[in-house]
């Protein structure tokens, strides 16, 4: 199949996808924000996240990818119903020097473990250091990042000591296939299935 068809098929099937709202900076200090839904947590010890990049329509690398290669760090924000509009503004394919964070009217706070700042309007941010890059093909690039520091709104926890989070506190959104009127989904319609326990039969 042609790559465009493969993208359409997989992006319609593998849903909902979490969205990494990535802030990165170049060695010259230019800041950048953009969303990436080829994203997930891949390990917890050490904590590792993965982000998949395509190319710009011009054939150039995405600025986020270039910045992460340059400075070896980035910050991932969890996208919510409240920050969805601002996230969408930062998806504009602007020239390298344009700061999409200013464009979306967002506020920055300094990073703790990395020099890249985080978006204060976001209820959760993961500071990451570049761990590995994988290039499975000419136009696809994957970045693995180790999460070295996490910021989470304390009001999101039902029990902070036990690290129990209220699943309905943050209103995360997911990326659906897009295009045909189903771009995003809310995550409020949750349900439980008790996990079966294997009991040896005598
Ligand atoms: C919800 C959403 C998810 C996206 N996911 C990806 C993705 O996984 N990979 C990718 O290369 N581009 C993705 N894009 C497109 C980039 O955000 C867009 O190309 C952006 O301009 C890249 O910015 P940069 O060049 O400043 O890094 C997505 C856009 C949106 C709105």
mmCIF file of C-alpha atoms and ligand atoms in Angstrom:
data_model
loop_
_atom_site.group_PDB
_atom_site.id
_atom_site.type_symbol
_atom_site.label_atom_id
_atom_site.label_comp_id
_atom_site.label_asym_id
_atom_site.label_seq_id
_atom_site.Cartn_x
_atom_site.Cartn_y
_atom_site.Cartn_z
ATOM 1 C CA UNK A 1 0.000 0.000 0.000
ATOM 2 C CA UNK A 2 1.035 3.620 -0.533
ATOM 3 C CA UNK A 3 2.195 5.397 2.688
ATOM 4 C CA UNK A 4 -0.847 7.761 2.642
ATOM 5 C CA UNK A 5 -3.238 4.789 2.672
ATOM 6 C CA UNK A 6 -1.292 3.030 5.425
ATOM 7 C CA UNK A 7 -1.464 6.181 7.555
ATOM 8 C CA UNK A 8 -5.245 6.490 7.003
ATOM 9 C CA UNK A 9 -5.869 2.870 7.899
ATOM 10 C CA UNK A 10 -3.694 2.697 11.011
ATOM 11 C CA UNK A 11 -4.683 6.139 12.305
ATOM 12 C CA UNK A 12 -8.358 5.095 12.042
ATOM 13 C CA UNK A 13 -7.802 1.742 13.755
ATOM 14 C CA UNK A 14 -5.397 2.603 16.560
ATOM 15 C CA UNK A 15 -7.672 4.936 18.526
ATOM 16 C CA UNK A 16 -7.945 6.727 20.831
ATOM 17 C CA UNK A 17 -4.318 7.827 20.868
ATOM 18 C CA UNK A 18 -2.887 9.902 23.733
ATOM 19 C CA UNK A 19 -1.494 13.251 22.624
ATOM 20 C CA UNK A 20 1.965 14.457 23.634
ATOM 21 C CA UNK A 21 1.974 18.253 23.595
ATOM 22 C CA UNK A 22 5.710 18.718 23.284
ATOM 23 C CA UNK A 23 7.705 21.810 24.223
ATOM 24 C CA UNK A 24 11.270 21.792 22.898
ATOM 25 C CA UNK A 25 14.059 24.332 22.421
ATOM 26 C CA UNK A 26 16.850 24.751 19.906
ATOM 27 C CA UNK A 27 20.492 25.297 20.898
ATOM 28 C CA UNK A 28 19.942 28.971 19.924
ATOM 29 C CA UNK A 29 17.155 29.146 22.546
ATOM 30 C CA UNK A 30 14.119 29.192 20.203
ATOM 31 C CA UNK A 31 11.120 27.588 21.901
ATOM 32 C CA UNK A 32 8.589 25.411 20.130
ATOM 33 C CA UNK A 33 5.325 23.625 20.954
ATOM 34 C CA UNK A 34 3.456 21.040 18.858
ATOM 35 C CA UNK A 35 1.143 18.039 19.395
ATOM 36 C CA UNK A 36 2.048 14.434 18.490
ATOM 37 C CA UNK A 37 -0.415 11.554 18.766
ATOM 38 C CA UNK A 38 2.036 8.869 17.714
ATOM 39 C CA UNK A 39 2.779 8.766 21.428
ATOM 40 C CA UNK A 40 2.643 6.497 24.430
ATOM 41 C CA UNK A 41 4.373 5.411 27.639
ATOM 42 C CA UNK A 42 6.488 2.367 26.833
ATOM 43 C CA UNK A 43 8.211 1.507 30.115
ATOM 44 C CA UNK A 44 8.013 2.508 33.762
ATOM 45 C CA UNK A 45 11.393 1.397 35.170
ATOM 46 C CA UNK A 46 13.004 3.546 33.939
ATOM 47 C CA UNK A 47 10.005 5.572 32.744
ATOM 48 C CA UNK A 48 10.181 5.816 28.942
ATOM 49 C CA UNK A 49 7.878 7.580 26.483
ATOM 50 C CA UNK A 50 7.961 7.293 22.683
ATOM 51 C CA UNK A 51 7.023 9.898 20.060
ATOM 52 C CA UNK A 52 6.729 9.256 16.308
ATOM 53 C CA UNK A 53 7.518 11.991 13.773
ATOM 54 C CA UNK A 54 6.663 12.373 10.112
ATOM 55 C CA UNK A 55 8.102 15.126 7.901
ATOM 56 C CA UNK A 56 6.760 18.597 7.058
ATOM 57 C CA UNK A 57 5.031 18.933 3.667
ATOM 58 C CA UNK A 58 8.267 20.621 2.475
ATOM 59 C CA UNK A 59 10.171 17.393 3.232
ATOM 60 C CA UNK A 60 11.987 18.985 6.196
ATOM 61 C CA UNK A 61 12.113 17.457 9.680
ATOM 62 C CA UNK A 62 9.564 18.713 12.204
ATOM 63 C CA UNK A 63 11.057 21.497 14.353
ATOM 64 C CA UNK A 64 10.319 19.483 17.494
ATOM 65 C CA UNK A 65 12.424 16.572 16.207
ATOM 66 C CA UNK A 66 15.311 18.880 15.201
ATOM 67 C CA UNK A 67 15.235 20.610 18.607
ATOM 68 C CA UNK A 68 15.251 17.326 20.549
ATOM 69 C CA UNK A 69 18.236 16.073 18.545
ATOM 70 C CA UNK A 70 20.040 19.381 19.248
ATOM 71 C CA UNK A 71 19.388 19.785 22.992
ATOM 72 C CA UNK A 72 18.581 16.147 23.921
ATOM 73 C CA UNK A 73 15.592 17.142 26.051
ATOM 74 C CA UNK A 74 11.887 17.979 25.800
ATOM 75 C CA UNK A 75 8.758 18.315 27.922
ATOM 76 C CA UNK A 76 5.519 16.416 27.236
ATOM 77 C CA UNK A 77 2.185 17.884 28.369
ATOM 78 C CA UNK A 78 -0.999 15.863 28.706
ATOM 79 C CA UNK A 79 -3.748 17.395 26.531
ATOM 80 C CA UNK A 80 -7.121 18.055 28.184
ATOM 81 C CA UNK A 81 -10.529 19.357 27.079
ATOM 82 C CA UNK A 82 -9.528 22.723 28.560
ATOM 83 C CA UNK A 83 -6.212 22.976 26.652
ATOM 84 C CA UNK A 84 -7.405 21.404 23.350
ATOM 85 C CA UNK A 85 -7.928 24.735 21.531
ATOM 86 C CA UNK A 86 -4.470 26.024 22.507
ATOM 87 C CA UNK A 87 -2.909 22.669 21.520
ATOM 88 C CA UNK A 88 -4.555 22.974 18.101
ATOM 89 C CA UNK A 89 -3.129 26.495 17.596
ATOM 90 C CA UNK A 90 0.383 25.140 18.231
ATOM 91 C CA UNK A 91 -0.104 22.514 15.475
ATOM 92 C CA UNK A 92 0.276 25.224 12.807
ATOM 93 C CA UNK A 93 3.177 24.499 10.437
ATOM 94 C CA UNK A 94 4.972 27.775 11.231
ATOM 95 C CA UNK A 95 8.562 28.666 10.204
ATOM 96 C CA UNK A 96 11.343 27.430 12.552
ATOM 97 C CA UNK A 97 11.809 30.799 14.330
ATOM 98 C CA UNK A 98 8.080 31.215 15.190
ATOM 99 C CA UNK A 99 7.227 30.575 18.865
ATOM 100 C CA UNK A 100 3.852 28.791 18.817
ATOM 101 C CA UNK A 101 3.636 29.138 22.615
ATOM 102 C CA UNK A 102 3.285 32.936 22.281
ATOM 103 C CA UNK A 103 0.886 32.458 19.367
ATOM 104 C CA UNK A 104 -1.448 30.408 21.607
ATOM 105 C CA UNK A 105 -1.116 32.886 24.530
ATOM 106 C CA UNK A 106 0.356 30.269 26.885
ATOM 107 C CA UNK A 107 2.361 30.861 30.074
ATOM 108 C CA UNK A 108 5.728 29.173 30.664
ATOM 109 C CA UNK A 109 7.387 28.051 33.897
ATOM 110 C CA UNK A 110 11.030 26.916 34.148
ATOM 111 C CA UNK A 111 11.844 23.214 34.008
ATOM 112 C CA UNK A 112 13.291 21.529 37.109
ATOM 113 C CA UNK A 113 15.469 18.717 35.702
ATOM 114 C CA UNK A 114 15.740 20.090 32.141
ATOM 115 C CA UNK A 115 16.343 23.583 30.715
ATOM 116 C CA UNK A 116 13.183 23.356 28.559
ATOM 117 C CA UNK A 117 10.252 25.176 30.185
ATOM 118 C CA UNK A 118 6.758 23.771 30.679
ATOM 119 C CA UNK A 119 3.281 25.116 29.925
ATOM 120 C CA UNK A 120 1.623 26.264 33.157
ATOM 121 C CA UNK A 121 -1.915 25.943 31.752
ATOM 122 C CA UNK A 122 -1.390 22.162 31.498
ATOM 123 C CA UNK A 123 -2.314 20.086 34.597
ATOM 124 C CA UNK A 124 0.550 17.637 33.960
ATOM 125 C CA UNK A 125 3.991 17.865 32.377
ATOM 126 C CA UNK A 126 6.713 15.226 31.970
ATOM 127 C CA UNK A 127 10.292 16.460 31.677
ATOM 128 C CA UNK A 128 12.217 14.095 29.384
ATOM 129 C CA UNK A 129 15.811 13.445 28.303
ATOM 130 C CA UNK A 130 16.547 11.914 24.889
ATOM 131 C CA UNK A 131 17.286 8.208 25.331
ATOM 132 C CA UNK A 132 17.377 6.857 21.784
ATOM 133 C CA UNK A 133 16.361 7.673 18.210
ATOM 134 C CA UNK A 134 15.042 5.045 15.795
ATOM 135 C CA UNK A 135 14.651 5.625 12.060
ATOM 136 C CA UNK A 136 12.513 2.823 10.632
ATOM 137 C CA UNK A 137 12.293 4.473 7.185
ATOM 138 C CA UNK A 138 13.169 7.568 5.160
ATOM 139 C CA UNK A 139 10.279 9.702 6.417
ATOM 140 C CA UNK A 140 9.475 8.258 9.847
ATOM 141 C CA UNK A 141 11.499 8.939 12.982
ATOM 142 C CA UNK A 142 10.921 7.768 16.526
ATOM 143 C CA UNK A 143 12.270 9.344 19.685
ATOM 144 C CA UNK A 144 12.429 7.564 23.025
ATOM 145 C CA UNK A 145 12.698 9.829 26.045
ATOM 146 C CA UNK A 146 13.321 9.041 29.688
ATOM 147 C CA UNK A 147 10.963 10.886 32.024
ATOM 148 C CA UNK A 148 13.206 12.522 34.620
ATOM 149 C CA UNK A 149 10.687 14.741 36.413
ATOM 150 C CA UNK A 150 6.870 14.955 36.526
ATOM 151 C CA UNK A 151 4.612 17.880 37.414
ATOM 152 C CA UNK A 152 0.999 17.006 38.273
ATOM 153 C CA UNK A 153 -1.690 19.240 39.721
ATOM 154 C CA UNK A 154 -2.123 18.103 43.365
ATOM 155 C CA UNK A 155 -5.922 18.506 43.103
ATOM 156 C CA UNK A 156 -5.906 15.643 40.562
ATOM 157 C CA UNK A 157 -5.141 13.158 43.357
ATOM 158 C CA UNK A 158 -7.813 11.531 45.499
ATOM 159 C CA UNK A 159 -5.011 10.311 47.805
ATOM 160 C CA UNK A 160 -1.683 12.029 47.203
ATOM 161 C CA UNK A 161 0.295 9.852 49.636
ATOM 162 C CA UNK A 162 -0.777 6.653 47.844
ATOM 163 C CA UNK A 163 -0.448 8.393 44.431
ATOM 164 C CA UNK A 164 -4.097 7.549 43.666
ATOM 165 C CA UNK A 165 -5.368 9.880 40.958
ATOM 166 C CA UNK A 166 -9.030 10.700 40.421
ATOM 167 C CA UNK A 167 -9.561 9.448 36.823
ATOM 168 C CA UNK A 168 -12.061 12.219 36.151
ATOM 169 C CA UNK A 169 -9.986 15.101 37.523
ATOM 170 C CA UNK A 170 -7.944 16.058 34.467
ATOM 171 C CA UNK A 171 -10.273 15.475 31.451
ATOM 172 C CA UNK A 172 -7.600 14.072 29.123
ATOM 173 C CA UNK A 173 -8.565 13.876 25.457
ATOM 174 C CA UNK A 174 -7.530 11.336 22.821
ATOM 175 C CA UNK A 175 -6.928 11.604 19.094
ATOM 176 C CA UNK A 176 -9.347 9.712 16.838
ATOM 177 C CA UNK A 177 -8.936 9.244 13.071
ATOM 178 C CA UNK A 178 -9.491 12.928 12.269
ATOM 179 C CA UNK A 179 -10.766 14.349 9.020
ATOM 180 C CA UNK A 180 -14.207 12.719 8.872
ATOM 181 C CA UNK A 181 -15.735 14.667 11.765
ATOM 182 C CA UNK A 182 -14.297 12.540 14.587
ATOM 183 C CA UNK A 183 -11.043 14.221 15.427
ATOM 184 C CA UNK A 184 -10.899 13.773 19.204
ATOM 185 C CA UNK A 185 -12.580 11.930 22.050
ATOM 186 C CA UNK A 186 -13.177 12.686 25.726
ATOM 187 C CA UNK A 187 -12.100 10.136 28.344
ATOM 188 C CA UNK A 188 -14.973 10.512 30.824
ATOM 189 C CA UNK A 189 -17.004 7.430 29.770
ATOM 190 C CA UNK A 190 -15.033 4.864 31.774
ATOM 191 C CA UNK A 191 -16.072 1.410 33.010
ATOM 192 C CA UNK A 192 -14.534 -1.452 34.984
ATOM 193 C CA UNK A 193 -14.122 -5.157 34.352
ATOM 194 C CA UNK A 194 -12.870 -7.155 37.362
ATOM 195 C CA UNK A 195 -9.653 -8.951 36.417
ATOM 196 C CA UNK A 196 -10.012 -12.756 36.667
ATOM 197 C CA UNK A 197 -7.742 -14.567 39.134
ATOM 198 C CA UNK A 198 -6.401 -17.979 38.077
ATOM 199 C CA UNK A 199 -7.307 -20.671 40.618
ATOM 200 C CA UNK A 200 -5.700 -24.126 40.245
ATOM 201 C CA UNK A 201 -8.389 -26.777 39.891
ATOM 202 C CA UNK A 202 -7.887 -29.872 42.055
HETATM 203 C C1 LIG B 1 -3.726 16.170 17.417
HETATM 204 C C2 LIG B 1 -2.533 16.186 16.502
HETATM 205 C C3 LIG B 1 -1.670 15.114 16.508
HETATM 206 C C4 LIG B 1 -0.534 15.110 15.677
HETATM 207 N N1 LIG B 1 0.298 14.038 15.711
HETATM 208 C C5 LIG B 1 1.431 14.033 14.969
HETATM 209 C C6 LIG B 1 2.345 12.931 15.053
HETATM 210 O O1 LIG B 1 2.146 11.968 15.815
HETATM 211 N N2 LIG B 1 3.463 12.999 14.278
HETATM 212 C C7 LIG B 1 3.729 14.070 13.461
HETATM 213 O O2 LIG B 1 4.772 14.076 12.804
HETATM 214 N N3 LIG B 1 2.888 15.121 13.376
HETATM 215 C C8 LIG B 1 1.757 15.130 14.113
HETATM 216 N N4 LIG B 1 0.895 16.211 14.060
HETATM 217 C C9 LIG B 1 1.258 17.371 13.215
HETATM 218 C C10 LIG B 1 2.250 18.292 13.931
HETATM 219 O O3 LIG B 1 1.723 18.754 15.161
HETATM 220 C C11 LIG B 1 2.522 19.508 12.998
HETATM 221 O O4 LIG B 1 3.188 19.061 11.851
HETATM 222 C C12 LIG B 1 3.327 20.600 13.679
HETATM 223 O O5 LIG B 1 3.330 21.746 12.868
HETATM 224 C C13 LIG B 1 4.753 20.198 13.931
HETATM 225 O O6 LIG B 1 5.365 21.297 14.537
HETATM 226 P P1 LIG B 1 6.921 21.564 14.622
HETATM 227 O O7 LIG B 1 7.488 21.587 13.207
HETATM 228 O O8 LIG B 1 6.963 22.884 15.293
HETATM 229 O O9 LIG B 1 7.511 20.463 15.430
HETATM 230 C C14 LIG B 1 -0.276 16.213 14.827
HETATM 231 C C15 LIG B 1 -1.168 17.302 14.815
HETATM 232 C C16 LIG B 1 -2.286 17.282 15.638
HETATM 233 C C17 LIG B 1 -3.237 18.462 15.622
#
